[in-house]
Tab-separated table of C-alpha atoms and ligand atoms in Angstrom:
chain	number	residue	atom	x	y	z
A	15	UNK	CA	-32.850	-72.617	179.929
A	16	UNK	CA	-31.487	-74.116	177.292
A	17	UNK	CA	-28.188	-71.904	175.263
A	18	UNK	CA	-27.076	-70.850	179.346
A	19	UNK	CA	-25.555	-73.970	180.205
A	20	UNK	CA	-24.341	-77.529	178.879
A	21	UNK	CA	-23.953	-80.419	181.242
A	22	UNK	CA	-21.006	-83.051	180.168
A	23	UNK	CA	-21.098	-86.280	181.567
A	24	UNK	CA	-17.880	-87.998	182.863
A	25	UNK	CA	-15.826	-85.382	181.546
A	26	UNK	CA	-11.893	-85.595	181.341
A	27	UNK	CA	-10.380	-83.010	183.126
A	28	UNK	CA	-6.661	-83.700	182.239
A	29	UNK	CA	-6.513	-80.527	180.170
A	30	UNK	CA	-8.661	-78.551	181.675
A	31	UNK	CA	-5.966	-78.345	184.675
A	32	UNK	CA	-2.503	-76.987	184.259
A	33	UNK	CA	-0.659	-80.098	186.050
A	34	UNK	CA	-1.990	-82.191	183.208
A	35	UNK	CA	-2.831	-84.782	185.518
A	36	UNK	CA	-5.584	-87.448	184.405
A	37	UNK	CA	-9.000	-86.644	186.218
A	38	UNK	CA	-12.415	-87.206	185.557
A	39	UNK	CA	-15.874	-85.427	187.074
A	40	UNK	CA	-19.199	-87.369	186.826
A	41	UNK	CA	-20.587	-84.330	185.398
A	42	UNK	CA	-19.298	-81.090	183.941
A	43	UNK	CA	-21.324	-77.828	183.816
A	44	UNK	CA	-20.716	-75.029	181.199
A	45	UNK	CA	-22.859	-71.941	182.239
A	46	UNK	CA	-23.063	-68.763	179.808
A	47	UNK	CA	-25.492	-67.095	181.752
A	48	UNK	CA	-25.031	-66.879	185.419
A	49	UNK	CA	-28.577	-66.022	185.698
A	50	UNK	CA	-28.880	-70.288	185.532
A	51	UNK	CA	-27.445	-70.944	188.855
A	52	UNK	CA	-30.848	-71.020	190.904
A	53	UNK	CA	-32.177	-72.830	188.892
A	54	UNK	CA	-29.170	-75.677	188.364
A	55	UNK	CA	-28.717	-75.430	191.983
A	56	UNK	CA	-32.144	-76.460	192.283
A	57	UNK	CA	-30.597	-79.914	190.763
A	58	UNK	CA	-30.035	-82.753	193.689
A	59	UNK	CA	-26.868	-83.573	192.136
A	60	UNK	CA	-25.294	-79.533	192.375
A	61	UNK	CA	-27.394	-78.749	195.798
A	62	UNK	CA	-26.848	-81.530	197.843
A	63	UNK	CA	-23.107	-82.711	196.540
A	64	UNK	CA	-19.892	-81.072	196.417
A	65	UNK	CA	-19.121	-79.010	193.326
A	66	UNK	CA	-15.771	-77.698	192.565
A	67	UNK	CA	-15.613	-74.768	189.921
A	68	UNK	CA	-13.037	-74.761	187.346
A	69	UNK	CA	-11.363	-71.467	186.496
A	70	UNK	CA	-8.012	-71.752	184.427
A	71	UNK	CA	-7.454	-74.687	186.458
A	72	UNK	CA	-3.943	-73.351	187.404
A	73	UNK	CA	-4.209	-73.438	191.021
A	74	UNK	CA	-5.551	-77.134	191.399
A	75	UNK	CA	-4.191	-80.755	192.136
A	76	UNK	CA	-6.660	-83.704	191.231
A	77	UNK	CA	-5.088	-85.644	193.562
A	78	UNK	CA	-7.977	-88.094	191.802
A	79	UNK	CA	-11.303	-88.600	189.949
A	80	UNK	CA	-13.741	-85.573	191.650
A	81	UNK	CA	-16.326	-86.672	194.026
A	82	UNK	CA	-18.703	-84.114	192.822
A	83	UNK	CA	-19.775	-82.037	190.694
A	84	UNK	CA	-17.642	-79.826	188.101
A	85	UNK	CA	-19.194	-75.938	187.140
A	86	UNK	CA	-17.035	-73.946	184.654
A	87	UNK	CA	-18.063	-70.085	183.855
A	88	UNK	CA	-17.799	-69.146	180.213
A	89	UNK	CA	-19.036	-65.288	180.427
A	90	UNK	CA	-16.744	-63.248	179.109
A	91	UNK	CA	-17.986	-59.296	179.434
A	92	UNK	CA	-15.742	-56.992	180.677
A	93	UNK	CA	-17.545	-52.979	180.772
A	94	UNK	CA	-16.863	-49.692	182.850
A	95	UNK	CA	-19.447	-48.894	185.023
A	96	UNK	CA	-18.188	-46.127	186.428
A	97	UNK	CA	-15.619	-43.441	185.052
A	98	UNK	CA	-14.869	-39.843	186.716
A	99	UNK	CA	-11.820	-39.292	184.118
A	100	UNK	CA	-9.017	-40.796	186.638
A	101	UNK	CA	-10.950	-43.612	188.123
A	102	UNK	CA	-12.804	-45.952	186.504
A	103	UNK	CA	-14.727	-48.882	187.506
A	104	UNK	CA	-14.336	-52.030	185.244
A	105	UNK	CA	-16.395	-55.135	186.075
A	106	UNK	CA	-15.394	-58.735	184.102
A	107	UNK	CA	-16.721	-62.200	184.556
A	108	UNK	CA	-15.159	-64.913	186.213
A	109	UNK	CA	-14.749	-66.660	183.304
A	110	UNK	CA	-12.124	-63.756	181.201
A	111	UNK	CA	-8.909	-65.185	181.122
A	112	UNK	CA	-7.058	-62.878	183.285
A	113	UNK	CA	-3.639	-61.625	181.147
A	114	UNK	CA	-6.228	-61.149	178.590
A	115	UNK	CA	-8.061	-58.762	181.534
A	116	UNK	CA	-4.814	-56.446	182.642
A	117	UNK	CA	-3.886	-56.655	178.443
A	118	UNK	CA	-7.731	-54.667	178.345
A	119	UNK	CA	-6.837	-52.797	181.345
A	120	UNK	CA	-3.721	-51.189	180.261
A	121	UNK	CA	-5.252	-50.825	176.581
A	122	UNK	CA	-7.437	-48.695	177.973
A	123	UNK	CA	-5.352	-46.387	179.813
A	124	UNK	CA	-6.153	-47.895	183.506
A	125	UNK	CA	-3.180	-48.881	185.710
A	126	UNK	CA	-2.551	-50.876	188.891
A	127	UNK	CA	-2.716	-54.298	187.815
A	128	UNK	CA	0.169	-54.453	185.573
A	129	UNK	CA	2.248	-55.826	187.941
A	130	UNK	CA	0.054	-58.700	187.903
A	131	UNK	CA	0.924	-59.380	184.440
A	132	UNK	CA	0.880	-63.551	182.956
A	133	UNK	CA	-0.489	-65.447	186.270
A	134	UNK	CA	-1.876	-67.989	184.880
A	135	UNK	CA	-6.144	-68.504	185.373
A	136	UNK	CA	-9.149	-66.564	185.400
A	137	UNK	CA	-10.628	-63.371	186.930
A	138	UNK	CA	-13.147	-64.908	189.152
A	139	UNK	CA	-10.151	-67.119	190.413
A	140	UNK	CA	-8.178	-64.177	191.292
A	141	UNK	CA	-10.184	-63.001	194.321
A	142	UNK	CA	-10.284	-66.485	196.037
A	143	UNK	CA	-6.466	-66.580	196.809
A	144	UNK	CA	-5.932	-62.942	197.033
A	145	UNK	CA	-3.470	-63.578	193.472
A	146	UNK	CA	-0.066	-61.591	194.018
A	147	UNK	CA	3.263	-60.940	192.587
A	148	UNK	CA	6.383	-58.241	192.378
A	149	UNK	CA	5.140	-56.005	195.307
A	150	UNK	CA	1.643	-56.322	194.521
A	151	UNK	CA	-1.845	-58.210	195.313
A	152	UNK	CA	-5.183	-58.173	193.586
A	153	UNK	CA	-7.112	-56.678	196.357
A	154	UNK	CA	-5.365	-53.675	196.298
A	155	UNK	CA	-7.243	-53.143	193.279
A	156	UNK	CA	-10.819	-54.596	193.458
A	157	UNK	CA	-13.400	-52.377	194.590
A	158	UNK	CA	-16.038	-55.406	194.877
A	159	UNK	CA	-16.496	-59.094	194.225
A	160	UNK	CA	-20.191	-60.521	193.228
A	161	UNK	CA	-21.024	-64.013	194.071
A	162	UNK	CA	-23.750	-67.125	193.839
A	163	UNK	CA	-24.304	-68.116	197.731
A	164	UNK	CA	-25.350	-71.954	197.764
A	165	UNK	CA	-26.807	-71.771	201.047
A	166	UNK	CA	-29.559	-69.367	200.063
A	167	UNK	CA	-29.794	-69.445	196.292
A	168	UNK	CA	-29.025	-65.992	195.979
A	169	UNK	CA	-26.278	-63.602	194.551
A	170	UNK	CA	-24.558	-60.808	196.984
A	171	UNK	CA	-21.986	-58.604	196.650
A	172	UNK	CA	-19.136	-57.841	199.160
A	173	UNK	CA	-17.635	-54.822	199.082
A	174	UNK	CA	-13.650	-55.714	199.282
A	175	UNK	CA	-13.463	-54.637	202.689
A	176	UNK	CA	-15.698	-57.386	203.426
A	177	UNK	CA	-13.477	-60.229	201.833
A	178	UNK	CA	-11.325	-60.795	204.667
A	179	UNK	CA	-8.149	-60.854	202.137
A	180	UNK	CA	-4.554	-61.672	203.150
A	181	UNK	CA	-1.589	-62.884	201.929
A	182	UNK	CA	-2.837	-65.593	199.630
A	183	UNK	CA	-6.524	-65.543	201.551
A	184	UNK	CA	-10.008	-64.589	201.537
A	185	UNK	CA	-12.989	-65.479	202.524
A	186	UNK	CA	-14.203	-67.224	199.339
A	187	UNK	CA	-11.203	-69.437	200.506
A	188	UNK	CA	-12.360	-70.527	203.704
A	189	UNK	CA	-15.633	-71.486	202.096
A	190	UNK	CA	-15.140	-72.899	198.993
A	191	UNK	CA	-17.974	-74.797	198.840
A	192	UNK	CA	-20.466	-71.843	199.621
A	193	UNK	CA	-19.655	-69.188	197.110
A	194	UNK	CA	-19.312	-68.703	193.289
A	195	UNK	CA	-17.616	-65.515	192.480
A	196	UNK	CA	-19.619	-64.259	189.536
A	197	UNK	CA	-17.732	-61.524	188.464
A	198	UNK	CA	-15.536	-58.734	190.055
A	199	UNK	CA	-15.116	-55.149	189.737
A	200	UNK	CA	-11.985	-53.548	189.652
A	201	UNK	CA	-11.280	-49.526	190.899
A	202	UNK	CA	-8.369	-48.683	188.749
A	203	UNK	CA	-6.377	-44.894	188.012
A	204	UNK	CA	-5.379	-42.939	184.554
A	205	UNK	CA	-2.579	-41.845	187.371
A	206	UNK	CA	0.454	-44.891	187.115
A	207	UNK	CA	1.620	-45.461	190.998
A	208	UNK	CA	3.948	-47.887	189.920
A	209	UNK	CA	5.509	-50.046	192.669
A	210	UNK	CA	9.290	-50.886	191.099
A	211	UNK	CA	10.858	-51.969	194.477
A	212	UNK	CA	10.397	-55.667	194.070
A	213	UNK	CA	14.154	-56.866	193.414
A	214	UNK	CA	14.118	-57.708	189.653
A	215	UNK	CA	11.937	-55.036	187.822
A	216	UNK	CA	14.505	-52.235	187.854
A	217	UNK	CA	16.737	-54.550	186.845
A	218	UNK	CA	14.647	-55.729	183.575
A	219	UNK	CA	13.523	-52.159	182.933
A	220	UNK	CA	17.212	-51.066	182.840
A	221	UNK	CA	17.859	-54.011	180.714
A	222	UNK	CA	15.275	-52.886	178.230
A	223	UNK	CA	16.705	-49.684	177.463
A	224	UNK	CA	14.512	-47.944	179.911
A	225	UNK	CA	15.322	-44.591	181.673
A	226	UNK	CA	13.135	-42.239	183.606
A	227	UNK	CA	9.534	-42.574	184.604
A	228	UNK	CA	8.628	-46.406	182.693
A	229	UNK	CA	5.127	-46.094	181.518
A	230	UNK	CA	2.252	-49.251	183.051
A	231	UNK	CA	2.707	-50.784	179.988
A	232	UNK	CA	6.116	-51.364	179.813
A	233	UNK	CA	6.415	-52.477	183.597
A	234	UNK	CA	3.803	-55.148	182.398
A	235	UNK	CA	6.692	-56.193	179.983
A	236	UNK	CA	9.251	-56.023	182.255
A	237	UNK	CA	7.382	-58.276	184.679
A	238	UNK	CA	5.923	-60.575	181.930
A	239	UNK	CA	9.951	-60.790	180.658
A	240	UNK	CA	10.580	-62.075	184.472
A	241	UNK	CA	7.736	-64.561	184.519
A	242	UNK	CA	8.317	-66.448	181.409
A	243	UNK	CA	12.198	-66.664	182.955
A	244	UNK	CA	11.750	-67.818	185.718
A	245	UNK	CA	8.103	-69.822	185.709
A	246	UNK	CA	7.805	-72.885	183.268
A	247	UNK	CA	5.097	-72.344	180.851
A	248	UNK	CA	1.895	-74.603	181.771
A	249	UNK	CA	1.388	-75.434	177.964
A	250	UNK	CA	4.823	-76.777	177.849
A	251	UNK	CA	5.618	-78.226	181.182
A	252	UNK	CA	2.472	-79.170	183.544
A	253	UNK	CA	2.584	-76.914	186.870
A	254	UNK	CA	0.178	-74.862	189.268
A	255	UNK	CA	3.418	-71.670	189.320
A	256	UNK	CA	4.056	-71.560	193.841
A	257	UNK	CA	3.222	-75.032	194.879
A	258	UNK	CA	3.833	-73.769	198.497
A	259	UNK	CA	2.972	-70.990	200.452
A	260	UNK	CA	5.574	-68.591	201.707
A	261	UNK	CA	5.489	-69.551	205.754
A	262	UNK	CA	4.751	-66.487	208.179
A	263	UNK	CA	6.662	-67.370	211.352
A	264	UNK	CA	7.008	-65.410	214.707
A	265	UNK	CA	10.203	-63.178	214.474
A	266	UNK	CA	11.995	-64.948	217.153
A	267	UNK	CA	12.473	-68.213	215.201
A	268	UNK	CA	13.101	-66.201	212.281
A	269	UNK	CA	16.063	-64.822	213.702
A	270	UNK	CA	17.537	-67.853	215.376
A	271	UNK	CA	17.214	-68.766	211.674
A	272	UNK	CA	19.253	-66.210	210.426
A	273	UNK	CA	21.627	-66.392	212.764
A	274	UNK	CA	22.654	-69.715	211.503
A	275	UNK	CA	21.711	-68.847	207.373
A	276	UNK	CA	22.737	-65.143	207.081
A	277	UNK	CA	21.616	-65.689	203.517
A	278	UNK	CA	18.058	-66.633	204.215
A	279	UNK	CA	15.968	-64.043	202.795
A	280	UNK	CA	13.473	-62.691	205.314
A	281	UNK	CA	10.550	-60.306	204.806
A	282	UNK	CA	7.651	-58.276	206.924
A	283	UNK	CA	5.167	-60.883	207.824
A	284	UNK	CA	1.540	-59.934	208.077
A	285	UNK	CA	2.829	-58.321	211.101
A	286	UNK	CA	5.503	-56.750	213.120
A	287	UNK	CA	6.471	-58.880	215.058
A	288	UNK	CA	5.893	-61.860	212.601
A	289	UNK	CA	8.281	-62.072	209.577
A	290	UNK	CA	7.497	-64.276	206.166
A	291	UNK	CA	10.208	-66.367	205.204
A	292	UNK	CA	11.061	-67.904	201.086
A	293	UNK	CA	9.942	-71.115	200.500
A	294	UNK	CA	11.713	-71.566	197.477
A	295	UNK	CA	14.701	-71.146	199.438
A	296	UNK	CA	14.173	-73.398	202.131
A	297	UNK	CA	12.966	-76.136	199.492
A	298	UNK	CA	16.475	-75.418	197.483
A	299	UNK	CA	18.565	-75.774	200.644
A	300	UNK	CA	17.090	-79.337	201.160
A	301	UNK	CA	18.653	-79.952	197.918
A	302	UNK	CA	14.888	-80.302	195.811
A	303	UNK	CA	15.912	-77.926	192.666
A	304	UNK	CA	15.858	-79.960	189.696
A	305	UNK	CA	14.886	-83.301	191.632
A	306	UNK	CA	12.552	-85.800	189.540
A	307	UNK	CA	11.142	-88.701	190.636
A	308	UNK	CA	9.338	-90.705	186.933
A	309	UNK	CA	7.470	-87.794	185.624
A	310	UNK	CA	6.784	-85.915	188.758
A	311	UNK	CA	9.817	-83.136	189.931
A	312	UNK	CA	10.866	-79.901	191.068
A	313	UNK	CA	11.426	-77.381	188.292
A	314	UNK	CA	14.947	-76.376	187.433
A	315	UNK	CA	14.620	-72.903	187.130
A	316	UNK	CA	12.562	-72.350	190.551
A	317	UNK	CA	12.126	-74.371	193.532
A	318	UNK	CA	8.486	-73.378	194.594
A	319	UNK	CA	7.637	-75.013	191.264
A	320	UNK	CA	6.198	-78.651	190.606
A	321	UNK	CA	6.430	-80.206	187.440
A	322	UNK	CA	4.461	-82.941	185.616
A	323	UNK	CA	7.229	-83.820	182.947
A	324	UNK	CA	4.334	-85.628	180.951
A	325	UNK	CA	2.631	-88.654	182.804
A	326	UNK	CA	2.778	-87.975	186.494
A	327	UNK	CA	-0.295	-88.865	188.287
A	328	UNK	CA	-1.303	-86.191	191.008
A	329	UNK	CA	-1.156	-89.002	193.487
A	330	UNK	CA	2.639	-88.441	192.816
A	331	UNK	CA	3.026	-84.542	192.657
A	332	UNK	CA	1.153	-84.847	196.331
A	333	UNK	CA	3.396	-87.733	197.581
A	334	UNK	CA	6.247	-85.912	196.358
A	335	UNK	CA	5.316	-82.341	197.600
A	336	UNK	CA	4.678	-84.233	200.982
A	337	UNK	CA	8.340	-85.087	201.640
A	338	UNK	CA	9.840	-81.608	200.166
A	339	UNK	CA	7.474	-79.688	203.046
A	340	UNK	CA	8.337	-82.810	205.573
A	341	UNK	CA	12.409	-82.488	204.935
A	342	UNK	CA	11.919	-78.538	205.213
A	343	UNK	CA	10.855	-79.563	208.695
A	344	UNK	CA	13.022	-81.492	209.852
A	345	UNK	CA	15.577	-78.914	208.492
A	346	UNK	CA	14.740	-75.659	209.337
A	347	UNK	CA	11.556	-76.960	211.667
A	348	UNK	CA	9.214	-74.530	209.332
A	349	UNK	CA	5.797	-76.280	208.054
A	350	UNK	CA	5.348	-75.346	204.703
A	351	UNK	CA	1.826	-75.433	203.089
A	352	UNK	CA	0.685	-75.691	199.654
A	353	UNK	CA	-0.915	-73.056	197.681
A	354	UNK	CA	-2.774	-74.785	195.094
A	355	UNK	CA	-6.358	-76.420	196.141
A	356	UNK	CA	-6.101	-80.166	196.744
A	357	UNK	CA	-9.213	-82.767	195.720
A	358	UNK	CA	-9.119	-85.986	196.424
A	359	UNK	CA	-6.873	-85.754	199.347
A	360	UNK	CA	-6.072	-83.852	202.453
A	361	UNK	CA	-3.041	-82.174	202.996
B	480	EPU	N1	14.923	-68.479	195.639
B	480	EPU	C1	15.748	-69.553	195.849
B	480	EPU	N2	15.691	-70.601	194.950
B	480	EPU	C2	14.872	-70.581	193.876
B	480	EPU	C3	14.033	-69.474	193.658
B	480	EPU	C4	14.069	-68.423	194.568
B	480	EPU	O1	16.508	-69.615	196.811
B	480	EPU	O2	14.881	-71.566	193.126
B	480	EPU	C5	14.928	-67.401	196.642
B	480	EPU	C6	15.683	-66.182	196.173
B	480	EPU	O3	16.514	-65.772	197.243
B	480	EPU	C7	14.631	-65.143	195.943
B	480	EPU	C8	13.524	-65.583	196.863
B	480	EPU	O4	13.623	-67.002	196.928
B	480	EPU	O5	15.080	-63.869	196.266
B	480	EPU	C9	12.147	-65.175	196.381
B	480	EPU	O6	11.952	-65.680	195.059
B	480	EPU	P1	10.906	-65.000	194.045
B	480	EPU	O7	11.227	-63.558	193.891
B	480	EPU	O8	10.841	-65.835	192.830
B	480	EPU	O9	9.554	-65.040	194.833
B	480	EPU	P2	8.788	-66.218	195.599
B	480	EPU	O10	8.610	-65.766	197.005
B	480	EPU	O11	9.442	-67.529	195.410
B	480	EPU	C10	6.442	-65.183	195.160
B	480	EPU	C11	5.100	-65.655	194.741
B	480	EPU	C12	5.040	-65.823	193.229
B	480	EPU	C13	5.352	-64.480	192.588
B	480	EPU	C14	6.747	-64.051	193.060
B	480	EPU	C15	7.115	-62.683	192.544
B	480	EPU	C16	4.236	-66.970	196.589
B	480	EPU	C17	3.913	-68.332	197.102
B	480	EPU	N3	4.795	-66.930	195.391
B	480	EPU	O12	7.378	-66.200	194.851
B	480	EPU	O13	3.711	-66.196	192.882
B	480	EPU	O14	5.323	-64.549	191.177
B	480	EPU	O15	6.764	-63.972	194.505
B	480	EPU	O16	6.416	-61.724	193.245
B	480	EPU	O17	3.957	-65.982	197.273
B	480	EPU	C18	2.313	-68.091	192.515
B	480	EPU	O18	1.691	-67.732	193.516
B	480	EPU	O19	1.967	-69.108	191.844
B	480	EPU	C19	3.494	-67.341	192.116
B	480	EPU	C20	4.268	-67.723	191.104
């Protein structure tokens, strides 16, 4: 099998996640060819340990060395496979950088994932934790997502309705250790149904001199103009974008809430009679904007956002994360939960 895959033994993972922090795995597996995972899960080491796979590596914490395994995905295809003029079907590998994915989309005249402009990591990533911004998330656009299943050896393919996806969830979640998302396909229209609502993107759009009817494209820019305000850059400053979660809470404490903060924002939960709550505003109330602690702090320009100034350990982002969700707590008495994946440590 030699040309599908390359193994790397004790690799460094320090810049292969976007905290920066030092990490290493005892082994590191580069697969071209997915068509290699039977047979390197045939491996003791890959079937029988755990084995974390490495997307962009923006939505991790090492909170130390890996106890297992490390697989990375290096495919790169993205093709239509289907096409009836409006709709078209695009499928792309886990492994295509996923701005560079909605840059191909919207070349190409497809819409819907514009929105979804600059997050940071990989297609095959994007599934797992249901990736969302400005009024929009992934699964309203993916039509199916293929994966490697460890427990059988096997690939399958779940249609999305099958990928039990919600706010920041899926299946693939729940199970990390049992499925590899191969590659995903993507149902996406030559008819824009832009979603503009989210507070902020009229306001750029107006800002850029745009009237009337924006095209995908330039809502892309609008929203990419937003990120790279408001969101550090990774290659600059380490950081996984929402360390935390936004909590869903029963609408009953909500209220009581905003009865005592009338300017806590407050949102539709994942149901009526739940309601979803910032947590960038609850961590700011506690006072946590701007904090650092050595090289480990709370960005400046958004509170949901660690930071690795430049030699923070993950150890330290964890610790530190740790008493931000425990003072929002005792605060507000809302448990706050991280986003990113931890290793090395339960939360
Ligand atoms: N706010 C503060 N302080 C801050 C920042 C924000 O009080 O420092 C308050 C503001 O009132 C603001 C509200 O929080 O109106 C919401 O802020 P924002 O619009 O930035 O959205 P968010 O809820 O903090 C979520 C996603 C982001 C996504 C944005 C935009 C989660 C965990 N995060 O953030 O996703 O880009 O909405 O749609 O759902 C990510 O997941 O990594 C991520 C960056």
């Amino acid at each position: 099998m030699s040309g599908t895959y390359r193994i790397v033994e004790n690799a460094r993972l320090d810049a292969r996640n976007t905290f920066g922090v030092p990490a290493v795995a005892p082994m590191l597996v580069e697969v071209a060819d997915v068509a290699a995972l039977p047979e390197l899960f045939g491996y003791a080491m890959l079937r029988d340990g755990p084995v974390l796979v490495l997307g962009g590596g923006s939505n991790l914490l090492f909170a130390g060395d890996l106890p297992g395994a490390a697989l990375s995905l290096t495919a790169q295809r993205i093709e239509t496979i289907e096409d009836d003029g409006n709709i078209a079907i695009v499928r792309a590998d886990a492994g295509v950088v996923w701005h560079d994915f909605v840059l191909w989309t919207l070349g190409h005249g497809l819409c819907g994932l514009e929105n979804l402009s600059l997050i940071p990591g990989t297609v095959g990533a994007a599934p797992i934790q249901n990736i969302g911004a400005y009024g929009v998330e992934v699964r309203d656009h993916i039509h199916a997502v293929k994966a490697f299943d460890r427990r059988n050896g096997g690939f399958v393919r779940f249609d999305a309705a099958d990928c039990a996806f919600a706010y920041r969830d899926s299946l693939f979640k729940h199970d990390p250790e049992r499925y590899i998302v191969t590659a995903v396909e993507f149902a996406l229209s030559r008819t824009p149904a832009l979603k503009l609502d989210y507070a902020g993107i009229g306001e750029e759009l107006q800002a850029m001199g745009i009237d009337g009817t924006p095209r995908a494209s330039q809502v892309a820019e609008a929203v990419i103009r937003i990120r790279q305000r408001k969101l550090p850059d990774p290659a600059l400053l380490g950081n996984a974008g929402s360390f935390f979660k936004n909590p869903i809470v029963p609408m009953a404490q909500a209220e009581a809430l905003f009865a005592d903060n009338a300017k806590m924002p407050m949102f539709r939960g994942s149901s009526d009679d739940t309601r979803k709550l910032s947590a960038a505003w609850l961590i700011d109330q506690c006072g946590w904007k701007g904090h650092r602690e050595g090289d480990a702090g709370v960005s400046d320009a958004h509170a949901l956002v660690l930071v690795n100034h430049g030699q923070a350990t993950g150890a330290q982002l964890l610790d530190l994360a740790r008493r931000i969700a425990a003072s929002v707590q005792q605060r507000f008495g809302v448990a706050i939960e991280p986003e990113p994946r931890i290793i090395g440590a339960t939360w």
